[in-house]
Structures are given as C-alpha cells and as structure tokens.
PDB file of C-alpha atoms in Angstrom:
ATOM      1  CA  UNK J   1      22.275 -19.362  -6.046  1.00 92.00           C
ATOM      2  CA  UNK J   2      21.529 -18.351  -2.065  1.00 95.00           C
ATOM      3  CA  UNK J   3      18.787 -19.585  -0.323  1.00 96.00           C
ATOM      4  CA  UNK J   4      16.445 -16.854   1.205  1.00 96.00           C
ATOM      5  CA  UNK J   5      15.114 -17.770   4.845  1.00 95.00           C
ATOM      6  CA  UNK J   6      11.678 -16.555   6.336  1.00 94.00           C
ATOM      7  CA  UNK J   7      13.777 -14.305   8.388  1.00 94.00           C
ATOM      8  CA  UNK J   8      15.658 -12.515   5.728  1.00 95.00           C
ATOM      9  CA  UNK J   9      12.775 -11.136   3.605  1.00 93.00           C
ATOM     10  CA  UNK J  10      12.759  -7.826   4.595  1.00 90.00           C
ATOM     11  CA  UNK J  11      16.424  -7.276   3.962  1.00 92.00           C
ATOM     12  CA  UNK J  12      16.239  -9.026   0.556  1.00 93.00           C
ATOM     13  CA  UNK J  13      13.516  -6.157  -0.711  1.00 90.00           C
ATOM     14  CA  UNK J  14      15.691  -3.642   0.499  1.00 89.00           C
ATOM     15  CA  UNK J  15      18.490  -4.697  -1.577  1.00 91.00           C
ATOM     16  CA  UNK J  16      16.691  -3.981  -4.740  1.00 92.00           C
ATOM     17  CA  UNK J  17      14.474  -1.555  -6.043  1.00 91.00           C
ATOM     18  CA  UNK J  18      11.714  -3.723  -7.361  1.00 88.00           C
ATOM     19  CA  UNK J  19       8.889  -1.523  -8.289  1.00 85.00           C
ATOM     20  CA  UNK J  20       8.894  -0.003 -11.976  1.00 86.00           C
ATOM     21  CA  UNK J  21      11.249  -3.003 -13.095  1.00 89.00           C
ATOM     22  CA  UNK J  22       9.938  -5.784 -15.484  1.00 91.00           C
ATOM     23  CA  UNK J  23       9.616  -9.480 -15.383  1.00 90.00           C
ATOM     24  CA  UNK J  24      11.798 -10.780 -18.524  1.00 92.00           C
ATOM     25  CA  UNK J  25      11.153 -14.384 -18.237  1.00 92.00           C
ATOM     26  CA  UNK J  26       8.838 -17.038 -16.381  1.00 91.00           C
ATOM     27  CA  UNK J  27       9.249 -20.699 -16.452  1.00 94.00           C
ATOM     28  CA  UNK J  28       7.388 -23.334 -15.006  1.00 93.00           C
ATOM     29  CA  UNK J  29       9.018 -26.705 -14.676  1.00 93.00           C
ATOM     30  CA  UNK J  30       7.349 -29.952 -13.694  1.00 91.00           C
ATOM     31  CA  UNK J  31      10.249 -32.301 -13.674  1.00 86.00           C
ATOM     32  CA  UNK J  32       9.301 -33.574 -10.301  1.00 82.00           C
ATOM     33  CA  UNK J  33       5.657 -33.960  -9.888  1.00 77.00           C
ATOM     34  CA  UNK J  34       6.107 -33.588  -6.246  1.00 80.00           C
ATOM     35  CA  UNK J  35       7.841 -30.183  -6.438  1.00 83.00           C
ATOM     36  CA  UNK J  36       7.476 -28.070  -9.291  1.00 92.00           C
ATOM     37  CA  UNK J  37       9.631 -25.061  -9.869  1.00 95.00           C
ATOM     38  CA  UNK J  38       9.466 -21.683 -11.304  1.00 95.00           C
ATOM     39  CA  UNK J  39      12.268 -19.484 -12.430  1.00 95.00           C
ATOM     40  CA  UNK J  40      11.825 -15.864 -12.840  1.00 93.00           C
ATOM     41  CA  UNK J  41      14.396 -13.602 -14.403  1.00 95.00           C
ATOM     42  CA  UNK J  42      13.619  -9.782 -13.275  1.00 93.00           C
ATOM     43  CA  UNK J  43      15.017  -6.584 -14.430  1.00 94.00           C
ATOM     44  CA  UNK J  44      15.357  -4.582 -11.264  1.00 93.00           C
ATOM     45  CA  UNK J  45      17.495  -1.687  -9.980  1.00 92.00           C
ATOM     46  CA  UNK J  46      19.789  -1.223  -6.655  1.00 89.00           C
ATOM     47  CA  UNK J  47      18.419   1.287  -4.509  1.00 86.00           C
ATOM     48  CA  UNK J  48      20.066   4.862  -4.036  1.00 81.00           C
ATOM     49  CA  UNK J  49      22.050   5.085  -1.258  1.00 78.00           C
ATOM     50  CA  UNK J  50      24.000   8.080  -2.054  1.00 78.00           C
ATOM     51  CA  UNK J  51      22.063  11.312  -4.183  1.00 80.00           C
ATOM     52  CA  UNK J  52      25.317  11.416  -6.236  1.00 78.00           C
ATOM     53  CA  UNK J  53      24.997   7.845  -7.249  1.00 80.00           C
ATOM     54  CA  UNK J  54      22.536   6.428 -10.165  1.00 83.00           C
ATOM     55  CA  UNK J  55      20.912   3.224  -9.807  1.00 84.00           C
ATOM     56  CA  UNK J  56      22.285  -0.087 -11.497  1.00 88.00           C
ATOM     57  CA  UNK J  57      20.004  -2.076 -13.343  1.00 92.00           C
ATOM     58  CA  UNK J  58      20.641  -5.712 -12.092  1.00 93.00           C
ATOM     59  CA  UNK J  59      18.964  -8.951 -13.516  1.00 95.00           C
ATOM     60  CA  UNK J  60      17.921 -10.854 -10.668  1.00 95.00           C
ATOM     61  CA  UNK J  61      17.095 -14.923 -11.126  1.00 96.00           C
ATOM     62  CA  UNK J  62      14.459 -16.058  -8.672  1.00 96.00           C
ATOM     63  CA  UNK J  63      13.964 -19.749  -8.468  1.00 96.00           C
ATOM     64  CA  UNK J  64      11.014 -20.834  -6.167  1.00 96.00           C
ATOM     65  CA  UNK J  65      10.827 -24.829  -5.401  1.00 95.00           C
ATOM     66  CA  UNK J  66       7.858 -26.926  -4.433  1.00 94.00           C
ATOM     67  CA  UNK J  67       5.667 -24.192  -6.150  1.00 94.00           C
ATOM     68  CA  UNK J  68       1.700 -25.260  -4.867  1.00 92.00           C
ATOM     69  CA  UNK J  69      -0.215 -22.058  -6.258  1.00 92.00           C
ATOM     70  CA  UNK J  70       0.052 -19.483  -8.965  1.00 90.00           C
ATOM     71  CA  UNK J  71      -1.275 -17.136 -11.231  1.00 88.00           C
ATOM     72  CA  UNK J  72      -0.348 -14.979 -13.797  1.00 85.00           C
ATOM     73  CA  UNK J  73      -2.877 -13.146 -15.862  1.00 82.00           C
ATOM     74  CA  UNK J  74      -2.822 -10.050 -17.933  1.00 74.00           C
ATOM     75  CA  UNK J  75      -5.482  -7.135 -18.343  1.00 72.00           C
ATOM     76  CA  UNK J  76      -5.712  -5.375 -21.750  1.00 71.00           C
ATOM     77  CA  UNK J  77      -5.103  -2.380 -20.396  1.00 71.00           C
ATOM     78  CA  UNK J  78      -1.931  -3.015 -18.316  1.00 70.00           C
ATOM     79  CA  UNK J  79       1.678  -3.361 -19.682  1.00 67.00           C
ATOM     80  CA  UNK J  80       2.990  -6.690 -20.181  1.00 70.00           C
ATOM     81  CA  UNK J  81       6.024  -7.862 -17.825  1.00 75.00           C
ATOM     82  CA  UNK J  82       5.821  -4.491 -15.658  1.00 79.00           C
ATOM     83  CA  UNK J  83       6.177  -5.062 -11.915  1.00 81.00           C
ATOM     84  CA  UNK J  84       4.189  -2.527 -10.189  1.00 78.00           C
ATOM     85  CA  UNK J  85       5.154  -3.484  -6.948  1.00 81.00           C
ATOM     86  CA  UNK J  86       6.545  -6.428  -5.235  1.00 86.00           C
ATOM     87  CA  UNK J  87       6.055  -7.911  -1.904  1.00 87.00           C
ATOM     88  CA  UNK J  88       7.358 -11.267  -0.319  1.00 91.00           C
ATOM     89  CA  UNK J  89       5.246 -12.960   2.506  1.00 91.00           C
ATOM     90  CA  UNK J  90       5.977 -16.051   4.461  1.00 94.00           C
ATOM     91  CA  UNK J  91       2.602 -17.822   5.551  1.00 93.00           C
ATOM     92  CA  UNK J  92       2.397 -21.521   6.955  1.00 91.00           C
ATOM     93  CA  UNK J  93       5.461 -22.578   5.967  1.00 93.00           C
ATOM     94  CA  UNK J  94       5.154 -20.955   2.339  1.00 95.00           C
ATOM     95  CA  UNK J  95       6.486 -18.093   0.354  1.00 96.00           C
ATOM     96  CA  UNK J  96       4.579 -15.872  -1.383  1.00 94.00           C
ATOM     97  CA  UNK J  97       5.642 -13.494  -3.838  1.00 92.00           C
ATOM     98  CA  UNK J  98       3.712 -10.956  -5.605  1.00 89.00           C
ATOM     99  CA  UNK J  99       4.643  -8.617  -8.426  1.00 85.00           C
ATOM    100  CA  UNK J 100       1.093  -6.405  -8.774  1.00 82.00           C
ATOM    101  CA  UNK J 101       0.874  -5.752  -5.112  1.00 69.00           C
ATOM    102  CA  UNK J 102      -2.203  -3.456  -3.956  1.00 69.00           C
ATOM    103  CA  UNK J 103      -1.101  -0.368  -2.206  1.00 69.00           C
ATOM    104  CA  UNK J 104      -1.357  -1.000   1.569  1.00 65.00           C
ATOM    105  CA  UNK J 105      -1.646   1.788   4.264  1.00 62.00           C
ATOM    106  CA  UNK J 106       1.219   2.818   6.127  1.00 65.00           C
ATOM    107  CA  UNK J 107       2.155   0.324   8.696  1.00 68.00           C
ATOM    108  CA  UNK J 108      -0.273  -2.380   7.384  1.00 67.00           C
ATOM    109  CA  UNK J 109       1.079  -5.622   6.835  1.00 73.00           C
ATOM    110  CA  UNK J 110       0.348  -7.920   3.696  1.00 78.00           C
ATOM    111  CA  UNK J 111      -1.847 -10.866   4.622  1.00 80.00           C
ATOM    112  CA  UNK J 112      -2.595 -14.239   2.574  1.00 84.00           C
ATOM    113  CA  UNK J 113      -5.301 -13.140   0.975  1.00 81.00           C
ATOM    114  CA  UNK J 114      -3.764  -9.828  -0.552  1.00 80.00           C
ATOM    115  CA  UNK J 115      -1.184 -12.272  -2.142  1.00 82.00           C
ATOM    116  CA  UNK J 116      -3.887 -14.530  -3.644  1.00 85.00           C
ATOM    117  CA  UNK J 117      -5.891 -11.276  -5.015  1.00 81.00           C
ATOM    118  CA  UNK J 118      -3.201 -10.717  -7.263  1.00 82.00           C
ATOM    119  CA  UNK J 119      -2.543 -11.165 -11.005  1.00 82.00           C
ATOM    120  CA  UNK J 120       1.142 -12.156 -10.875  1.00 85.00           C
ATOM    121  CA  UNK J 121       1.871 -14.223  -7.933  1.00 89.00           C
ATOM    122  CA  UNK J 122       3.578 -17.737  -6.748  1.00 93.00           C
ATOM    123  CA  UNK J 123       3.628 -19.664  -3.597  1.00 94.00           C
ATOM    124  CA  UNK J 124       6.231 -22.251  -2.993  1.00 95.00           C
ATOM    125  CA  UNK J 125       8.054 -24.096   0.210  1.00 95.00           C
ATOM    126  CA  UNK J 126      11.612 -22.806  -1.242  1.00 95.00           C
ATOM    127  CA  UNK J 127      12.836 -19.508  -2.517  1.00 96.00           C
ATOM    128  CA  UNK J 128      16.230 -19.279  -4.109  1.00 97.00           C
ATOM    129  CA  UNK J 129      17.933 -16.242  -5.756  1.00 96.00           C
ATOM    130  CA  UNK J 130      21.082 -14.745  -7.318  1.00 96.00           C
ATOM    131  CA  UNK J 131      22.347 -11.818  -9.696  1.00 94.00           C
ATOM    132  CA  UNK J 132      23.034 -12.672 -12.944  1.00 92.00           C
ATOM    133  CA  UNK J 133      26.215 -11.163 -14.412  1.00 79.00           C
ATOM    134  CA  UNK J 134      28.167 -10.968 -17.693  1.00 57.00           C
ATOM    135  CA  UNK J 135      27.180 -13.956 -20.047  1.00 51.00           C
ATOM    136  CA  UNK J 136      25.149 -15.649 -17.466  1.00 53.00           C
ATOM    137  CA  UNK J 137      22.697 -12.308 -17.474  1.00 52.00           C
ATOM    138  CA  UNK J 138      21.145 -13.604 -20.892  1.00 48.00           C
ATOM    139  CA  UNK J 139      17.294 -14.002 -20.644  1.00 46.00           C
ATOM    140  CA  UNK J 140      17.476 -17.191 -22.937  1.00 46.00           C
TER     141      UNK J 140
END
C-alpha cells in the first residue's frame, strides 16, 4: 500500500473517477483502541485521457488509520453504496474523506463543516491506498 500525504491529495483525486462509483465494502477495526482503522473497497473508473479509450473499472482499497470520527447513514431515497461525489481534505493534521459531497460553487474549497455534514465520511490520521488486481480484487 502507498501512503498518501496531504500534498498529494489533488493528484490522487485526478487519478480516478470516483463519482458514479460504488462502495463495495466498509470494515471498521478496533484492534488498537488508540488507533481504530477503517478499510474501504471502492469500485471506481480510470479517467478518460483519450476519446478513443474507454475508462477501466478499478477496485481501490483505502485504509484510514487513527480514525477519530465517521458517519455512514443511508436515507431511504438514496441508492446504497453509490458514490455521488468524492472529496478529500486535510485539516488540523487529519484526513477527511467524503463519499457524498455536496456541490460547491466553482473555485470554492471544501471546509471542515462540509465534510461533517456528509452522510458518508471518515476522518483519520493516516490514509493508505492500493489498486486491487487479480485474486486480490475480491470484495471478501
């Protein structure tokens, strides 16, 4: 797995098309009470770089270490697991990950309250990621 630094957030978000993707698995682990861990498996697509190419589906594993807050709530009118929008932020030494971000005005940067208003978000100290290939791509 690769560790994501705060300076790499913008480049990471351009590597994949998250909107329209799916959350395949969410696992919270409390093996260390001081550093709970959350693992997400997302089905996302590669960005279109050439009009002749088709985007490829990618299973992306995200691991957040030192989870301090989270919320996953499903409304009856919303499809389960669908990623409407994806945002990452870094505030006060923590990563914030949002899977159903609100639309922002052009040029507007998300703030901490935008993440906490979400129905699907995580906050933690470290963020790791990897693409799952072959037999590791299983959702189990």
